[in-house]
Coordinates of C-alpha atoms in Angstrom, one line a residue:
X632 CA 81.6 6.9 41.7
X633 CA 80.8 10.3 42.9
X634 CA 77.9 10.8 40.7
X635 CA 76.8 7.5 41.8
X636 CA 77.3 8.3 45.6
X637 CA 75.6 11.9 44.9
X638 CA 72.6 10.7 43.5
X639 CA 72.4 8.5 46.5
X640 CA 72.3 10.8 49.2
X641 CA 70.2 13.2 47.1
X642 CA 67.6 11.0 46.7
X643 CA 67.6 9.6 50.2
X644 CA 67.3 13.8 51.0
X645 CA 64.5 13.4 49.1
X646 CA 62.8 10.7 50.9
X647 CA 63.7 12.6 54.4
X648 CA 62.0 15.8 53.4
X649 CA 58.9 13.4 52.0
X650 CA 58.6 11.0 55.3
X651 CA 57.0 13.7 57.8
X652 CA 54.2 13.2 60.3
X653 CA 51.5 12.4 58.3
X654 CA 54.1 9.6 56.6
X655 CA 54.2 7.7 60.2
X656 CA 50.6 8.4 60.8
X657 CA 48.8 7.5 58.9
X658 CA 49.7 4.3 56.7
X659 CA 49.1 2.0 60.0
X660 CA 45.7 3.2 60.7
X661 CA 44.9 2.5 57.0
X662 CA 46.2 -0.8 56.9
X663 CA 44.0 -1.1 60.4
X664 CA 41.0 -0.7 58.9
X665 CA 41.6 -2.5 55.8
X666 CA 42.7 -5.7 57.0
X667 CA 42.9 -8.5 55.1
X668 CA 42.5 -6.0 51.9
X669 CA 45.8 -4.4 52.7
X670 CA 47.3 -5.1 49.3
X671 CA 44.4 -3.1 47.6
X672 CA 44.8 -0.4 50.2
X673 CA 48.8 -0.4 50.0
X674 CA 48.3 0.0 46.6
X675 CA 45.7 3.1 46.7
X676 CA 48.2 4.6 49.4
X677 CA 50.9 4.6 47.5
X678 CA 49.6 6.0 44.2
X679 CA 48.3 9.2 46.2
X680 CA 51.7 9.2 48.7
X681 CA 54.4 8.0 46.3
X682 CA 53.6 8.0 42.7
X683 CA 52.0 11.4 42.5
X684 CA 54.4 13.3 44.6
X685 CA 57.4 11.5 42.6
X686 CA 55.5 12.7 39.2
X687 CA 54.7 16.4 40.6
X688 CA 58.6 16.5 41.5
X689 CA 59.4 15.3 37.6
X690 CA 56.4 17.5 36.5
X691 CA 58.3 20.4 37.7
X692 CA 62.0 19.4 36.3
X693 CA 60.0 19.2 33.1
X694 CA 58.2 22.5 33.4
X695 CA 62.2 24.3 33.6
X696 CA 62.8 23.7 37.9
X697 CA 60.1 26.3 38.9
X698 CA 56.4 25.2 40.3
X699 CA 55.8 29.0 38.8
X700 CA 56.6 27.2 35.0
X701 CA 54.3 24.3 35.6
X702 CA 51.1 26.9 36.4
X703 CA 52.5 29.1 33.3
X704 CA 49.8 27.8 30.9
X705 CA 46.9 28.7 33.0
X706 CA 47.4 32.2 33.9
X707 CA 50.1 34.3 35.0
X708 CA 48.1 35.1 38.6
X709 CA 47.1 31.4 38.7
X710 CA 50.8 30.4 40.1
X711 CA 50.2 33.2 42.9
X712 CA 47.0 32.4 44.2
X713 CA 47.4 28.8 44.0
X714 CA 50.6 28.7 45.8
X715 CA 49.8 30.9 48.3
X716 CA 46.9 28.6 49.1
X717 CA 48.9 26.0 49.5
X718 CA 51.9 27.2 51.2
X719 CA 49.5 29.1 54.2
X720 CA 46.4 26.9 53.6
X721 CA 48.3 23.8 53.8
X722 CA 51.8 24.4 54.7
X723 CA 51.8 26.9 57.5
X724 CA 48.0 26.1 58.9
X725 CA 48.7 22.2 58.5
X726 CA 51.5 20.5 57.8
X727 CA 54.2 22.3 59.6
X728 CA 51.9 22.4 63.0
X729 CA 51.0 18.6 63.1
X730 CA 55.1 17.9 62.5
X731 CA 55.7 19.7 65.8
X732 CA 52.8 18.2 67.4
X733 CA 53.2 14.9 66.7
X734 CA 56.8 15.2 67.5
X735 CA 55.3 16.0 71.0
X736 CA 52.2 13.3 71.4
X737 CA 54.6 10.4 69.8
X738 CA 58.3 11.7 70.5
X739 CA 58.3 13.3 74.3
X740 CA 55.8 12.1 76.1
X741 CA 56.8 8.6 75.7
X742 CA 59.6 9.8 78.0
X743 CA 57.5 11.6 80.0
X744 CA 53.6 12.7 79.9
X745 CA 54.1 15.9 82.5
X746 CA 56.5 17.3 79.6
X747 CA 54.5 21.1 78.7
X748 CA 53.6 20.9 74.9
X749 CA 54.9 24.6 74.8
X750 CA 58.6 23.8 75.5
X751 CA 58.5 20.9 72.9
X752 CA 57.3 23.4 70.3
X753 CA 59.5 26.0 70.9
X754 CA 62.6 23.7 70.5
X755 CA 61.2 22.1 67.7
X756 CA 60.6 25.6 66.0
X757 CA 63.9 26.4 66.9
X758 CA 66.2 23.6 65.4
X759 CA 64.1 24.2 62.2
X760 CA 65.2 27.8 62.2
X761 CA 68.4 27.3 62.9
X762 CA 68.4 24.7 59.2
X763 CA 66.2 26.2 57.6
X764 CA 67.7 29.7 57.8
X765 CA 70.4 29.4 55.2
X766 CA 68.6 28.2 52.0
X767 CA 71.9 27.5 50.4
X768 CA 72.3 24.7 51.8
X769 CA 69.0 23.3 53.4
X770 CA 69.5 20.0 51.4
X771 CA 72.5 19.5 52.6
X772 CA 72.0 19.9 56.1
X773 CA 69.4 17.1 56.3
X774 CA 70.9 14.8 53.7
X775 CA 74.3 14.9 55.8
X776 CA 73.0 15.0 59.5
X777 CA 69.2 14.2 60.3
X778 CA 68.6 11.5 56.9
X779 CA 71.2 8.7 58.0
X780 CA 69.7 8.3 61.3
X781 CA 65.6 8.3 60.5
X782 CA 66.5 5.7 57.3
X783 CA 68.6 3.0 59.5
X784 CA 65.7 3.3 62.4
X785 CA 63.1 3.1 59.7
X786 CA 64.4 0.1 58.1
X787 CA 64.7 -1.5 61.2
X788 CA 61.2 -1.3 62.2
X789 CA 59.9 -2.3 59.2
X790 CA 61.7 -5.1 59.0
X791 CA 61.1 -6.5 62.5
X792 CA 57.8 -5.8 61.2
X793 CA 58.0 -7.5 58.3
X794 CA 60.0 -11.1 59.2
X795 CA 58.7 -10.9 62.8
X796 CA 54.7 -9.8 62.6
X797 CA 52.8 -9.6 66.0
X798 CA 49.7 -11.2 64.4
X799 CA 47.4 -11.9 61.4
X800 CA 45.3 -9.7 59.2
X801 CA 41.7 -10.2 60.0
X802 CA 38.6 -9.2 58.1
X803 CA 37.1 -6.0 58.2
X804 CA 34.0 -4.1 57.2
X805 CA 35.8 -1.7 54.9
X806 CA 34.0 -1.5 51.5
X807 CA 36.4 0.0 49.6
X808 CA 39.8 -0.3 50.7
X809 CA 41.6 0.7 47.6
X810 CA 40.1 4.4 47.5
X811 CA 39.9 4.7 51.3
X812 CA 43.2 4.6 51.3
X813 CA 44.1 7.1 48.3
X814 CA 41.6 9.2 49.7
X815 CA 43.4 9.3 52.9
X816 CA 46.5 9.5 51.6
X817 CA 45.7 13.2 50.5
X818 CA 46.4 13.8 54.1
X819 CA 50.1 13.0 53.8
X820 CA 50.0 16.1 51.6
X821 CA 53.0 14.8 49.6
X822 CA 51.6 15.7 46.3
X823 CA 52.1 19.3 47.2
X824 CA 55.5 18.8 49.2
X825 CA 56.4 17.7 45.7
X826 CA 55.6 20.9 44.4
X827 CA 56.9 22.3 47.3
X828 CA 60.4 20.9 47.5
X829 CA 61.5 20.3 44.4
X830 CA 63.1 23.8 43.4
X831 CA 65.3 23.0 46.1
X832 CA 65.9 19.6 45.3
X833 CA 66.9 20.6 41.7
X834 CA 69.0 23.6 43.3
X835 CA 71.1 20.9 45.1
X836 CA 71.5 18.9 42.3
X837 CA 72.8 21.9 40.5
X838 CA 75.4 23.1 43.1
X839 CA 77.0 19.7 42.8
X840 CA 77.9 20.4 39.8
X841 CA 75.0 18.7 37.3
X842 CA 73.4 20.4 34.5
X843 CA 71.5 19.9 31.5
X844 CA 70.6 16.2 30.7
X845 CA 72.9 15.2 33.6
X846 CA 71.0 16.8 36.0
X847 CA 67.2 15.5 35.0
X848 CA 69.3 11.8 35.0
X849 CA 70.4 12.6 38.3
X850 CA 67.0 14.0 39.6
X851 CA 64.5 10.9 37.8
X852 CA 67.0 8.4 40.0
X853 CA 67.2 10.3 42.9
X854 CA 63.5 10.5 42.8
X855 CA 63.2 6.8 42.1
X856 CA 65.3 6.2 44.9
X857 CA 63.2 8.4 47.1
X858 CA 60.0 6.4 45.6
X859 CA 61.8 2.7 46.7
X860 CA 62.5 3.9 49.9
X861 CA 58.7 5.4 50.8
X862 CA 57.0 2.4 49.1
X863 CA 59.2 0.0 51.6
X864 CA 58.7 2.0 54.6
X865 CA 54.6 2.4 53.7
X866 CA 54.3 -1.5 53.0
X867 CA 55.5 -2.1 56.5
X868 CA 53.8 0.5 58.5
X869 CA 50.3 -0.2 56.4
X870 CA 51.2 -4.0 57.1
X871 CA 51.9 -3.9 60.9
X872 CA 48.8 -2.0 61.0
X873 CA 46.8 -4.6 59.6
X874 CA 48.6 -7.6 61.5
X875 CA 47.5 -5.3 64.9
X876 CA 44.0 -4.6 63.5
X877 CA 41.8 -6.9 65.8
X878 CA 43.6 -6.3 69.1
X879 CA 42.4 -2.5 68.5
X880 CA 39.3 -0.9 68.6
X881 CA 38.2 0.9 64.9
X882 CA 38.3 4.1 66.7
X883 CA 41.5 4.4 68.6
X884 CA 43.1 7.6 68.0
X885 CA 45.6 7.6 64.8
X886 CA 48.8 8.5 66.7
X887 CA 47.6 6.0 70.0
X888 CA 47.6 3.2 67.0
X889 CA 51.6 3.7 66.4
X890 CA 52.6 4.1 69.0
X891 CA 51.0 0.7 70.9
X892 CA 52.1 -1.1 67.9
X893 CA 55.3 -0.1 67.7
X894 CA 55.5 -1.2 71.5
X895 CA 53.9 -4.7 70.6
X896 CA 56.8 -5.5 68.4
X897 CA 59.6 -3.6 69.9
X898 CA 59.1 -2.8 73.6
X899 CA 61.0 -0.3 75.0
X900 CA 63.0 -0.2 72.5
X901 CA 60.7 0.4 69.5
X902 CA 59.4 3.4 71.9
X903 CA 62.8 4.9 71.7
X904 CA 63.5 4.7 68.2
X905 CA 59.6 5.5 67.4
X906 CA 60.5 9.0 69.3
X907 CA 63.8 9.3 67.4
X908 CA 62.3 8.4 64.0
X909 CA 59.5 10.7 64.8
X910 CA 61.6 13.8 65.6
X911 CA 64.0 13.1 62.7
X912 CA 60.6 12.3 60.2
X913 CA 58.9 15.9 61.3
X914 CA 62.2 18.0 61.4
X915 CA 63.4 16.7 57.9
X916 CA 59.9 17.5 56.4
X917 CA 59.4 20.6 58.5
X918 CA 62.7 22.4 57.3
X919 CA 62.0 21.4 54.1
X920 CA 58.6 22.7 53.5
X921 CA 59.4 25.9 56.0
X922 CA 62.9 26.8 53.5
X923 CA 60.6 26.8 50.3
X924 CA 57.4 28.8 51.7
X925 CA 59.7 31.2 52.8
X926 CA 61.2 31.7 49.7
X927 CA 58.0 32.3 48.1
X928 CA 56.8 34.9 50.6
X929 CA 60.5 36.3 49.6
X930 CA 59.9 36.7 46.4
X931 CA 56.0 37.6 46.5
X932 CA 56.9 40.9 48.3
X933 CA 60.0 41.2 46.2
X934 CA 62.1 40.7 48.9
X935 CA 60.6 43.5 50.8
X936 CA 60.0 40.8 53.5
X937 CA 63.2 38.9 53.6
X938 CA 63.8 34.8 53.5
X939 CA 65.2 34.6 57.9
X940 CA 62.3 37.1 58.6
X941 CA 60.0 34.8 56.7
X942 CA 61.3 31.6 58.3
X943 CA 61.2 33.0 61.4
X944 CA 57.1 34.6 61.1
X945 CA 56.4 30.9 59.7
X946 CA 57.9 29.2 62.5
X947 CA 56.1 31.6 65.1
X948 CA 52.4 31.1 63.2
X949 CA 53.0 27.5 62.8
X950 CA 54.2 27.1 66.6
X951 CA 51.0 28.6 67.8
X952 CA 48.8 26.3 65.9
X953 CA 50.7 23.1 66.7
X954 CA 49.7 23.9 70.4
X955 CA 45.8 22.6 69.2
X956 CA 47.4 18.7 69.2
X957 CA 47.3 16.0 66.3
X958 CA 43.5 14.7 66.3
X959 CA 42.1 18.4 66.4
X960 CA 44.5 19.8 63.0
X961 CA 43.8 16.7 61.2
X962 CA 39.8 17.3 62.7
X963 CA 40.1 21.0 61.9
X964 CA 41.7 20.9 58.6
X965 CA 40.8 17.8 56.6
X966 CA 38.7 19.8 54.2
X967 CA 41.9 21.8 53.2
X968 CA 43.2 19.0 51.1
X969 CA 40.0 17.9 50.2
X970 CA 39.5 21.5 47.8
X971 CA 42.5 21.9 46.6
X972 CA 44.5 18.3 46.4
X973 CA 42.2 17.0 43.6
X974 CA 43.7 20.4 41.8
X975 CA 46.7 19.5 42.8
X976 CA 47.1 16.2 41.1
X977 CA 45.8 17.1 37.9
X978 CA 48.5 19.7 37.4
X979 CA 51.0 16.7 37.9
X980 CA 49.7 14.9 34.9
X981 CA 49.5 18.2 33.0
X982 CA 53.0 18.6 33.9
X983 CA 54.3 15.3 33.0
X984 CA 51.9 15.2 29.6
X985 CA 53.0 18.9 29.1
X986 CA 53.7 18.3 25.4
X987 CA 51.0 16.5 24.3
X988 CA 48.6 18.9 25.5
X989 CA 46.9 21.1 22.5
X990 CA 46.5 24.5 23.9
X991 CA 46.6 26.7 26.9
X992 CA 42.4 26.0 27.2
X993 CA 43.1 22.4 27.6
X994 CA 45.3 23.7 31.0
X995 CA 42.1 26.4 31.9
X996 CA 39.3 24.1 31.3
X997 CA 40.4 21.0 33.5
X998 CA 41.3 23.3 36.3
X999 CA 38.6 25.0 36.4
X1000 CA 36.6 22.0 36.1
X1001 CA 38.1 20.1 38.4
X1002 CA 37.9 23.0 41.5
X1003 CA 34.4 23.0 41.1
X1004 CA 33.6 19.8 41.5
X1005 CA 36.2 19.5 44.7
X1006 CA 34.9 23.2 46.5
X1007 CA 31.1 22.6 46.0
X1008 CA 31.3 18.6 47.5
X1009 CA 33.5 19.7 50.0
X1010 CA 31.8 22.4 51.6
X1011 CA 28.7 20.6 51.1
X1012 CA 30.6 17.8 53.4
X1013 CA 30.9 20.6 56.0
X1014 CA 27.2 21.2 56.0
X1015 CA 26.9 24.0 53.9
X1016 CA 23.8 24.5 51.6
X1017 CA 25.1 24.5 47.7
X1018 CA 22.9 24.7 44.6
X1019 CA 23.3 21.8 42.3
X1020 CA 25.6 20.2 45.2
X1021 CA 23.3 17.0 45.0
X1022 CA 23.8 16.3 41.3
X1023 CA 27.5 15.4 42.4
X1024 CA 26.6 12.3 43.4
X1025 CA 25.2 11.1 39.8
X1026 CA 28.7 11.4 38.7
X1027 CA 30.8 8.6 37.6
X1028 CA 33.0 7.3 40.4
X1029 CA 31.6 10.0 42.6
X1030 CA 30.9 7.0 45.0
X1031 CA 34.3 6.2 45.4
X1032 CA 36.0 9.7 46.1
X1033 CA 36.7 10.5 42.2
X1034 CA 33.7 12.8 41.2
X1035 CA 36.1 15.3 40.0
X1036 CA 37.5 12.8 37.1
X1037 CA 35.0 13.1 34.7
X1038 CA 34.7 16.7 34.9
X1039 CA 38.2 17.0 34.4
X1040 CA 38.9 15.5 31.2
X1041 CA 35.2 17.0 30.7
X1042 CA 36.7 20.9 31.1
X1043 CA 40.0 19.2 29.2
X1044 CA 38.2 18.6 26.2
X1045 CA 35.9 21.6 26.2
X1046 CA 39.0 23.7 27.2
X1047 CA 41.1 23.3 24.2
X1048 CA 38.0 23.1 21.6
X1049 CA 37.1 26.7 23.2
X1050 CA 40.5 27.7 22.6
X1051 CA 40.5 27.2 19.3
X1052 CA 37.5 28.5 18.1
X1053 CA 38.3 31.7 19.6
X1054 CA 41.7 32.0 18.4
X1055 CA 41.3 30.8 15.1
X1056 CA 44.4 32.0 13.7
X1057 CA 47.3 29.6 14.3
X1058 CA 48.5 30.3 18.0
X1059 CA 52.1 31.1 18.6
X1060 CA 52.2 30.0 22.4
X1061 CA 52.5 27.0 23.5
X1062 CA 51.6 25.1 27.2
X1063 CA 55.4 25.7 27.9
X1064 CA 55.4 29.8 27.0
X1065 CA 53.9 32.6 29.0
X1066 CA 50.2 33.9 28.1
X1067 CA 50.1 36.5 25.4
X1068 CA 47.1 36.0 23.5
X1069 CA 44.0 36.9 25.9

């Protein structure tokens, strides 16, 4: 009974410190331009914000509990960069910031519009301090206090949503609905919250008591469990978004969307619990993410900078960027995941396929590869003038977001065929074991 009750509450821990902002955000505007092809789109949304994340989180129980284990194979200062890109690149210029404000645009000023953006942020900063400042038991914290609430307003909504909708799907002129919306589910950034959050999802298993085999049990079904709950939530906001597509104009604003849905189906009402479930959605992810970045800037200057100070210069940075508003960090940032989440998701399936993998190349080669391909058609998007930048378009699937697929298992192949010829002699490392060859 208690394992069964443990594995609960971890996994729906899990799904808290997954359902942030971008969580409530963005599925309704997707299923609003998709329409009547919201199945396709539900189903492109949830490979990129549920299946992926779920898989980076088992990618890293299989690497040994450490995202530094997963990035092993590629190079020891590959773990390093990467992660710091993320962390500051995603995590403290992004994520954390468009938590606070969104909190703001969707949680106080339904109560009242004259409310200074400043004060919100300072005491949304502060209750993630005050959790986030003891990484003992971050998990804990959330699981125990802010999870119960956001789940039972959450199902609620949905399911009003569901049994009760406020119209019909209608048709739109979305072409491709499937990879608009796994495209735009990179902005969830829940593929690298994955990688984020679970060393301190697998350090709470551990401190109740689990280990070995037990513990990966534990983890796959609180991670399934995690996955149920995100799929049902997304289905129902991507769903109401669709019902409410033609009494909206394409290009209302993504947070003005949920908010005047929600008070199509719910009133008053649904504007209360929208706030609550918004400030409860961008506190659980916030503390989350805030509690493992720190960590990492801990441990990057050897503790020379310790985990409160961290916590405390994160919150500060990410305070004063939260200040620019929702529209203009999603605006202003948008090519962030657009680099480096493509990178991101193949080190989940090189993580999950970890031991079928030949040789250290293989991991190098579809990296490599795959960054390429991402950097040079994203900052070609921005405007910039790259050589070759127009062949990028002659590439498979390149038409539907994917150009960096083929390349992939391109520098995959190539990779590991390179590997061998150079080391001819029979290698003595492995994908799971430290560089020691080159």
């Amino acid at each position: 009974m208690k394992k069964i009750f443990d594995t609960l509450f971890l996994g729906f821990a899990l799904f808290a410190i997954f359902f942030g902002a971008g969580n409530l955000i963005f599925p309704p505007s997707i299923g609003h331009v998709s329409g009547t092809n919201w199945v396709p789109a539900l189903i492109g949304f949830s490979i990129t914000g549920i299946l992926l994340p779920l898989l980076a989180v088992i990618a890293i129980i299989f690497a040994g509990g450490k995202f530094e284990d997963l990035t092993r194979p590629i190079s020891p200062w590959f773990y390093k960069v990467f992660n710091l890109l993320l962390m500051v690149g995603v995590g403290v210029f992004v994520t954390i910031p468009r938590m606070a404000a969104t909190t703001h645009e969707l949680g106080v000023q339904t109560f009242s519009n004259e409310f200074p953006l400043v004060i919100t942020i300072i005491i949304f900063f502060g209750i993630c301090f005050y959790f986030a400042m003891d990484k003992s038991n971050v998990i804990d914290k959330i699981g125990k206090i802010l999870t119960p609430l956001l789940v039972i307003i959450l199902l609620f909504i949905v399911g009003k949503g569901i049994i009760d909708p406020i119209g019909t799907p209608i048709v739109t002129e979305l072409i491709n609905p499937f990879s608009n919306a796994f495209i735009n589910a990179y902005q969830t950034g829940d593929v690298i919250t994955g990688f984020f959050c679970a060393p301190i999802f697998i350090a709470a298993i551990l401190a109740h008591g689990y280990k070995g085999a037990e513990m990966k049990k534990v983890a796959i079904t609180g991670t399934i469990i995690a996955g149920l709950g995100l799929f049902f939530v997304y289905g129902g906001l991507l769903y109401l978004g669709a019902v409410g597509g033609g009494m909206f104009p394409t290009d209302i604003d993504n947070t003005a969307l949920l908010s005047e849905l929600i008070h199509l189906l719910l009133g008053n009402t649904g504007t209360l619990l929208l706030a609550l479930a918004i400030a409860l959605a961008c506190l659980t992810s916030a503390i989350g993410v805030i509690a493992v970045i720190a960590e990492f800037i801990s441990e990057l200057t050897k503790n020379k900078l310790k985990y409160r100070t961290a916590a405390l210069l994160i919150c500060i940075v990410s305070a004063s960027i939260g200040s620019l508003g929702v529209e203009k960090i999603i605006n202003y940032t948008i090519w962030i995941f657009s680099a480096l989440y493509p990178v991101a998701i193949v080190l989940v399936f090189l993580g999950i396929f970890r031991k079928y993998i030949p040789n250290q190349g293989a991991y190098r080669g579809t990296i490599l590869f795959t960054f390429v391909i991402s950097f040079v058609e994203t900052m070609a998007s921005l405007g910039f003038t790259i050589p070759g930048a127009h062949l990028i378009s002659t590439l498979p699937l390149s038409g539907k977001g994917f150009a960096w697929l083929v390349p992939a298992v391109s520098g995959f192949v190539l990779g590991a065929i390179i590997h061998k010829i150079v080391f001819k002699k029979k290698d003595n490392d492995t994908p799971l074991s430290p560089i020691n060859n080159d």
